[in-house]
mmCIF file with all atom_site columns, C-alpha atoms in Angstrom:
data_model
loop_
_atom_site.group_PDB
_atom_site.id
_atom_site.type_symbol
_atom_site.label_atom_id
_atom_site.label_alt_id
_atom_site.label_comp_id
_atom_site.label_asym_id
_atom_site.label_entity_id
_atom_site.label_seq_id
_atom_site.pdbx_PDB_ins_code
_atom_site.Cartn_x
_atom_site.Cartn_y
_atom_site.Cartn_z
_atom_site.occupancy
_atom_site.B_iso_or_equiv
_atom_site.pdbx_formal_charge
_atom_site.auth_seq_id
_atom_site.auth_comp_id
_atom_site.auth_asym_id
_atom_site.auth_atom_id
_atom_site.pdbx_PDB_model_num
ATOM 1   C CA . UNK A 1 1   ? -16.378 10.656  -1.685  1.00 89.00 ? 28  UNK A CA 1
ATOM 2   C CA . UNK A 1 2   ? -17.484 10.183  1.941   1.00 90.00 ? 29  UNK A CA 1
ATOM 3   C CA . UNK A 1 3   ? -20.584 8.222   0.876   1.00 93.00 ? 30  UNK A CA 1
ATOM 4   C CA . UNK A 1 4   ? -18.497 5.995   -1.427  1.00 95.00 ? 31  UNK A CA 1
ATOM 5   C CA . UNK A 1 5   ? -16.028 5.192   1.350   1.00 94.00 ? 32  UNK A CA 1
ATOM 6   C CA . UNK A 1 6   ? -18.834 4.330   3.766   1.00 92.00 ? 33  UNK A CA 1
ATOM 7   C CA . UNK A 1 7   ? -20.593 2.142   1.192   1.00 94.00 ? 34  UNK A CA 1
ATOM 8   C CA . UNK A 1 8   ? -17.355 0.340   0.334   1.00 96.00 ? 35  UNK A CA 1
ATOM 9   C CA . UNK A 1 9   ? -16.907 -0.596  3.996   1.00 94.00 ? 36  UNK A CA 1
ATOM 10  C CA . UNK A 1 10  ? -20.036 -2.748  3.968   1.00 92.00 ? 37  UNK A CA 1
ATOM 11  C CA . UNK A 1 11  ? -18.435 -5.693  2.105   1.00 95.00 ? 38  UNK A CA 1
ATOM 12  C CA . UNK A 1 12  ? -15.567 -6.392  4.534   1.00 93.00 ? 39  UNK A CA 1
ATOM 13  C CA . UNK A 1 13  ? -17.861 -5.686  7.475   1.00 88.00 ? 40  UNK A CA 1
ATOM 14  C CA . UNK A 1 14  ? -20.334 -8.336  6.320   1.00 88.00 ? 41  UNK A CA 1
ATOM 15  C CA . UNK A 1 15  ? -17.489 -10.744 5.581   1.00 88.00 ? 42  UNK A CA 1
ATOM 16  C CA . UNK A 1 16  ? -16.146 -10.462 9.142   1.00 84.00 ? 43  UNK A CA 1
ATOM 17  C CA . UNK A 1 17  ? -19.633 -10.786 10.604  1.00 81.00 ? 44  UNK A CA 1
ATOM 18  C CA . UNK A 1 18  ? -20.135 -13.999 8.616   1.00 84.00 ? 45  UNK A CA 1
ATOM 19  C CA . UNK A 1 19  ? -16.808 -15.373 9.873   1.00 80.00 ? 46  UNK A CA 1
ATOM 20  C CA . UNK A 1 20  ? -17.785 -14.515 13.452  1.00 76.00 ? 47  UNK A CA 1
ATOM 21  C CA . UNK A 1 21  ? -21.082 -16.349 12.996  1.00 77.00 ? 48  UNK A CA 1
ATOM 22  C CA . UNK A 1 22  ? -19.240 -19.385 11.616  1.00 74.00 ? 49  UNK A CA 1
ATOM 23  C CA . UNK A 1 23  ? -16.957 -19.295 14.675  1.00 72.00 ? 50  UNK A CA 1
ATOM 24  C CA . UNK A 1 24  ? -20.072 -19.236 16.879  1.00 72.00 ? 51  UNK A CA 1
ATOM 25  C CA . UNK A 1 25  ? -19.094 -16.070 18.746  1.00 73.00 ? 52  UNK A CA 1
ATOM 26  C CA . UNK A 1 26  ? -20.800 -16.187 22.157  1.00 72.00 ? 53  UNK A CA 1
ATOM 27  C CA . UNK A 1 27  ? -20.854 -12.376 22.334  1.00 69.00 ? 54  UNK A CA 1
ATOM 28  C CA . UNK A 1 28  ? -22.444 -11.730 18.919  1.00 69.00 ? 55  UNK A CA 1
ATOM 29  C CA . UNK A 1 29  ? -19.275 -10.131 17.595  1.00 67.00 ? 56  UNK A CA 1
ATOM 30  C CA . UNK A 1 30  ? -18.845 -7.683  20.453  1.00 70.00 ? 57  UNK A CA 1
ATOM 31  C CA . UNK A 1 31  ? -15.513 -7.853  22.277  1.00 69.00 ? 58  UNK A CA 1
ATOM 32  C CA . UNK A 1 32  ? -15.976 -8.714  25.938  1.00 74.00 ? 59  UNK A CA 1
ATOM 33  C CA . UNK A 1 33  ? -12.977 -7.572  27.999  1.00 70.00 ? 60  UNK A CA 1
ATOM 34  C CA . UNK A 1 34  ? -13.538 -10.184 30.718  1.00 80.00 ? 61  UNK A CA 1
ATOM 35  C CA . UNK A 1 35  ? -13.922 -13.102 28.316  1.00 78.00 ? 62  UNK A CA 1
ATOM 36  C CA . UNK A 1 36  ? -10.993 -15.484 28.022  1.00 80.00 ? 63  UNK A CA 1
ATOM 37  C CA . UNK A 1 37  ? -12.362 -16.608 24.661  1.00 76.00 ? 64  UNK A CA 1
ATOM 38  C CA . UNK A 1 38  ? -12.211 -13.034 23.335  1.00 75.00 ? 65  UNK A CA 1
ATOM 39  C CA . UNK A 1 39  ? -8.599  -12.645 24.461  1.00 73.00 ? 66  UNK A CA 1
ATOM 40  C CA . UNK A 1 40  ? -7.546  -15.813 22.636  1.00 78.00 ? 67  UNK A CA 1
ATOM 41  C CA . UNK A 1 41  ? -9.770  -15.357 19.576  1.00 76.00 ? 68  UNK A CA 1
ATOM 42  C CA . UNK A 1 42  ? -8.065  -14.904 16.205  1.00 73.00 ? 69  UNK A CA 1
ATOM 43  C CA . UNK A 1 43  ? -10.670 -12.271 15.295  1.00 72.00 ? 70  UNK A CA 1
ATOM 44  C CA . UNK A 1 44  ? -9.902  -9.945  18.197  1.00 69.00 ? 71  UNK A CA 1
ATOM 45  C CA . UNK A 1 45  ? -8.879  -6.902  16.101  1.00 74.00 ? 72  UNK A CA 1
ATOM 46  C CA . UNK A 1 46  ? -11.448 -7.635  13.402  1.00 78.00 ? 73  UNK A CA 1
ATOM 47  C CA . UNK A 1 47  ? -14.136 -7.793  16.082  1.00 74.00 ? 74  UNK A CA 1
ATOM 48  C CA . UNK A 1 48  ? -13.164 -4.337  17.329  1.00 69.00 ? 75  UNK A CA 1
ATOM 49  C CA . UNK A 1 49  ? -13.145 -3.048  13.738  1.00 76.00 ? 76  UNK A CA 1
ATOM 50  C CA . UNK A 1 50  ? -16.638 -4.402  13.011  1.00 75.00 ? 77  UNK A CA 1
ATOM 51  C CA . UNK A 1 51  ? -17.972 -2.963  16.259  1.00 70.00 ? 78  UNK A CA 1
ATOM 52  C CA . UNK A 1 52  ? -16.606 0.420   15.190  1.00 69.00 ? 79  UNK A CA 1
ATOM 53  C CA . UNK A 1 53  ? -18.305 0.136   11.806  1.00 71.00 ? 80  UNK A CA 1
ATOM 54  C CA . UNK A 1 54  ? -21.595 -1.235  13.077  1.00 68.00 ? 81  UNK A CA 1
ATOM 55  C CA . UNK A 1 55  ? -22.884 2.218   13.836  1.00 57.00 ? 82  UNK A CA 1
ATOM 56  C CA . UNK A 1 56  ? -23.081 3.461   10.237  1.00 54.00 ? 83  UNK A CA 1
ATOM 57  C CA . UNK A 1 57  ? -24.895 6.633   11.266  1.00 58.00 ? 84  UNK A CA 1
ATOM 58  C CA . UNK A 1 58  ? -21.828 7.465   13.343  1.00 75.00 ? 85  UNK A CA 1
ATOM 59  C CA . UNK A 1 59  ? -19.569 7.042   10.337  1.00 79.00 ? 86  UNK A CA 1
ATOM 60  C CA . UNK A 1 60  ? -21.097 10.145  8.779   1.00 82.00 ? 87  UNK A CA 1
ATOM 61  C CA . UNK A 1 61  ? -19.429 12.131  11.545  1.00 82.00 ? 88  UNK A CA 1
ATOM 62  C CA . UNK A 1 62  ? -16.013 10.458  11.280  1.00 84.00 ? 89  UNK A CA 1
ATOM 63  C CA . UNK A 1 63  ? -13.106 12.237  9.649   1.00 85.00 ? 90  UNK A CA 1
ATOM 64  C CA . UNK A 1 64  ? -12.777 11.246  6.017   1.00 89.00 ? 91  UNK A CA 1
ATOM 65  C CA . UNK A 1 65  ? -9.173  10.216  6.689   1.00 87.00 ? 92  UNK A CA 1
ATOM 66  C CA . UNK A 1 66  ? -10.508 7.774   9.312   1.00 88.00 ? 93  UNK A CA 1
ATOM 67  C CA . UNK A 1 67  ? -12.927 6.306   6.768   1.00 92.00 ? 94  UNK A CA 1
ATOM 68  C CA . UNK A 1 68  ? -10.108 5.880   4.273   1.00 93.00 ? 95  UNK A CA 1
ATOM 69  C CA . UNK A 1 69  ? -7.917  4.180   6.900   1.00 92.00 ? 96  UNK A CA 1
ATOM 70  C CA . UNK A 1 70  ? -10.821 1.877   7.794   1.00 91.00 ? 97  UNK A CA 1
ATOM 71  C CA . UNK A 1 71  ? -11.245 0.973   4.140   1.00 95.00 ? 98  UNK A CA 1
ATOM 72  C CA . UNK A 1 72  ? -7.520  0.248   3.799   1.00 95.00 ? 99  UNK A CA 1
ATOM 73  C CA . UNK A 1 73  ? -7.826  -2.103  6.780   1.00 92.00 ? 100 UNK A CA 1
ATOM 74  C CA . UNK A 1 74  ? -10.852 -3.714  5.117   1.00 94.00 ? 101 UNK A CA 1
ATOM 75  C CA . UNK A 1 75  ? -8.885  -4.263  1.915   1.00 95.00 ? 102 UNK A CA 1
ATOM 76  C CA . UNK A 1 76  ? -6.093  -6.052  3.797   1.00 93.00 ? 103 UNK A CA 1
ATOM 77  C CA . UNK A 1 77  ? -8.662  -8.092  5.662   1.00 91.00 ? 104 UNK A CA 1
ATOM 78  C CA . UNK A 1 78  ? -10.432 -9.257  2.478   1.00 92.00 ? 105 UNK A CA 1
ATOM 79  C CA . UNK A 1 79  ? -7.070  -9.991  0.830   1.00 91.00 ? 106 UNK A CA 1
ATOM 80  C CA . UNK A 1 80  ? -6.038  -12.110 3.833   1.00 86.00 ? 107 UNK A CA 1
ATOM 81  C CA . UNK A 1 81  ? -9.312  -14.017 3.972   1.00 84.00 ? 108 UNK A CA 1
ATOM 82  C CA . UNK A 1 82  ? -9.140  -14.859 0.280   1.00 84.00 ? 109 UNK A CA 1
ATOM 83  C CA . UNK A 1 83  ? -5.369  -15.370 0.028   1.00 80.00 ? 110 UNK A CA 1
ATOM 84  C CA . UNK A 1 84  ? -5.694  -19.153 0.278   1.00 76.00 ? 111 UNK A CA 1
ATOM 85  C CA . UNK A 1 85  ? -7.712  -19.135 -2.967  1.00 72.00 ? 112 UNK A CA 1
ATOM 86  C CA . UNK A 1 86  ? -4.670  -17.844 -4.851  1.00 77.00 ? 113 UNK A CA 1
ATOM 87  C CA . UNK A 1 87  ? -6.704  -15.623 -7.157  1.00 75.00 ? 114 UNK A CA 1
ATOM 88  C CA . UNK A 1 88  ? -5.080  -13.256 -9.590  1.00 77.00 ? 115 UNK A CA 1
ATOM 89  C CA . UNK A 1 89  ? -6.721  -10.149 -8.109  1.00 72.00 ? 116 UNK A CA 1
ATOM 90  C CA . UNK A 1 90  ? -5.949  -8.175  -11.255 1.00 78.00 ? 117 UNK A CA 1
ATOM 91  C CA . UNK A 1 91  ? -7.981  -10.494 -13.514 1.00 84.00 ? 118 UNK A CA 1
ATOM 92  C CA . UNK A 1 92  ? -10.356 -12.531 -11.352 1.00 88.00 ? 119 UNK A CA 1
ATOM 93  C CA . UNK A 1 93  ? -14.043 -11.620 -11.540 1.00 91.00 ? 120 UNK A CA 1
ATOM 94  C CA . UNK A 1 94  ? -15.156 -13.114 -8.207  1.00 90.00 ? 121 UNK A CA 1
ATOM 95  C CA . UNK A 1 95  ? -16.937 -10.768 -5.820  1.00 91.00 ? 122 UNK A CA 1
ATOM 96  C CA . UNK A 1 96  ? -13.968 -10.407 -3.470  1.00 91.00 ? 123 UNK A CA 1
ATOM 97  C CA . UNK A 1 97  ? -11.426 -9.624  -6.191  1.00 91.00 ? 124 UNK A CA 1
ATOM 98  C CA . UNK A 1 98  ? -13.715 -7.104  -7.894  1.00 93.00 ? 125 UNK A CA 1
ATOM 99  C CA . UNK A 1 99  ? -14.371 -5.445  -4.517  1.00 95.00 ? 126 UNK A CA 1
ATOM 100 C CA . UNK A 1 100 ? -10.631 -5.304  -3.748  1.00 94.00 ? 127 UNK A CA 1
ATOM 101 C CA . UNK A 1 101 ? -9.871  -3.591  -7.070  1.00 94.00 ? 128 UNK A CA 1
ATOM 102 C CA . UNK A 1 102 ? -12.735 -1.112  -6.660  1.00 96.00 ? 129 UNK A CA 1
ATOM 103 C CA . UNK A 1 103 ? -11.798 -0.337  -3.048  1.00 97.00 ? 130 UNK A CA 1
ATOM 104 C CA . UNK A 1 104 ? -8.138  0.153   -3.959  1.00 96.00 ? 131 UNK A CA 1
ATOM 105 C CA . UNK A 1 105 ? -9.122  2.570   -6.727  1.00 96.00 ? 132 UNK A CA 1
ATOM 106 C CA . UNK A 1 106 ? -11.315 4.460   -4.276  1.00 97.00 ? 133 UNK A CA 1
ATOM 107 C CA . UNK A 1 107 ? -8.531  4.836   -1.697  1.00 96.00 ? 134 UNK A CA 1
ATOM 108 C CA . UNK A 1 108 ? -6.080  5.871   -4.424  1.00 94.00 ? 135 UNK A CA 1
ATOM 109 C CA . UNK A 1 109 ? -8.545  8.487   -5.689  1.00 94.00 ? 136 UNK A CA 1
ATOM 110 C CA . UNK A 1 110 ? -9.058  9.792   -2.166  1.00 93.00 ? 137 UNK A CA 1
ATOM 111 C CA . UNK A 1 111 ? -5.343  10.026  -1.492  1.00 89.00 ? 138 UNK A CA 1
ATOM 112 C CA . UNK A 1 112 ? -4.634  11.708  -4.831  1.00 88.00 ? 139 UNK A CA 1
ATOM 113 C CA . UNK A 1 113 ? -7.229  14.477  -4.468  1.00 80.00 ? 140 UNK A CA 1
ATOM 114 C CA . UNK A 1 114 ? -7.333  15.422  -0.805  1.00 66.00 ? 141 UNK A CA 1
ATOM 115 C CA . UNK A 1 115 ? -4.887  17.094  1.492   1.00 62.00 ? 142 UNK A CA 1
ATOM 116 C CA . UNK A 1 116 ? -2.708  14.734  3.539   1.00 63.00 ? 143 UNK A CA 1
ATOM 117 C CA . UNK A 1 117 ? -3.822  13.664  6.975   1.00 63.00 ? 144 UNK A CA 1
ATOM 118 C CA . UNK A 1 118 ? -2.521  16.350  9.345   1.00 68.00 ? 145 UNK A CA 1
ATOM 119 C CA . UNK A 1 119 ? -2.238  13.795  12.166  1.00 72.00 ? 146 UNK A CA 1
ATOM 120 C CA . UNK A 1 120 ? -0.135  11.247  10.284  1.00 67.00 ? 147 UNK A CA 1
ATOM 121 C CA . UNK A 1 121 ? 3.593   11.426  10.748  1.00 67.00 ? 148 UNK A CA 1
ATOM 122 C CA . UNK A 1 122 ? 5.602   11.630  7.570   1.00 62.00 ? 149 UNK A CA 1
ATOM 123 C CA . UNK A 1 123 ? 9.016   10.073  7.309   1.00 56.00 ? 150 UNK A CA 1
#
C-alpha cells in the first residue's frame, strides 16, 4: 500500500511543477521566505507541498497516514486544476479524470483497511 500511495503522488506533483514552470517561478518551485513574489503567489501552499514530495526517498520513512493525507491533498489539487474543463470525472477517460478515480479508490482502500490515524481528532 505504501508503494502505491507514493507512486500515486507523482501525477499531482508533476502537474504542480509544470504549473510553476509556466508561471516562471524565479526560485525553481522552492518557497523563499524573503521573497515578496512567493508571499503573493497563488501557488504558495502547492509549492510547499511539492517541496515536501520532492524527496521521494524521504517518503519511504513517512507515516502511511501522512502519505494518504498528501494524496488526498493531491486529489483536491488535480480536481481544482481541471475543474474549468467541466469533465464528468465518473465517465471521462482523460488522464486527470482516470488518475482522480484511481487515487480516490486507493485512499478509500487505505482508509477501509487500516487503523484510524491516532493523531487525528474525531468529532
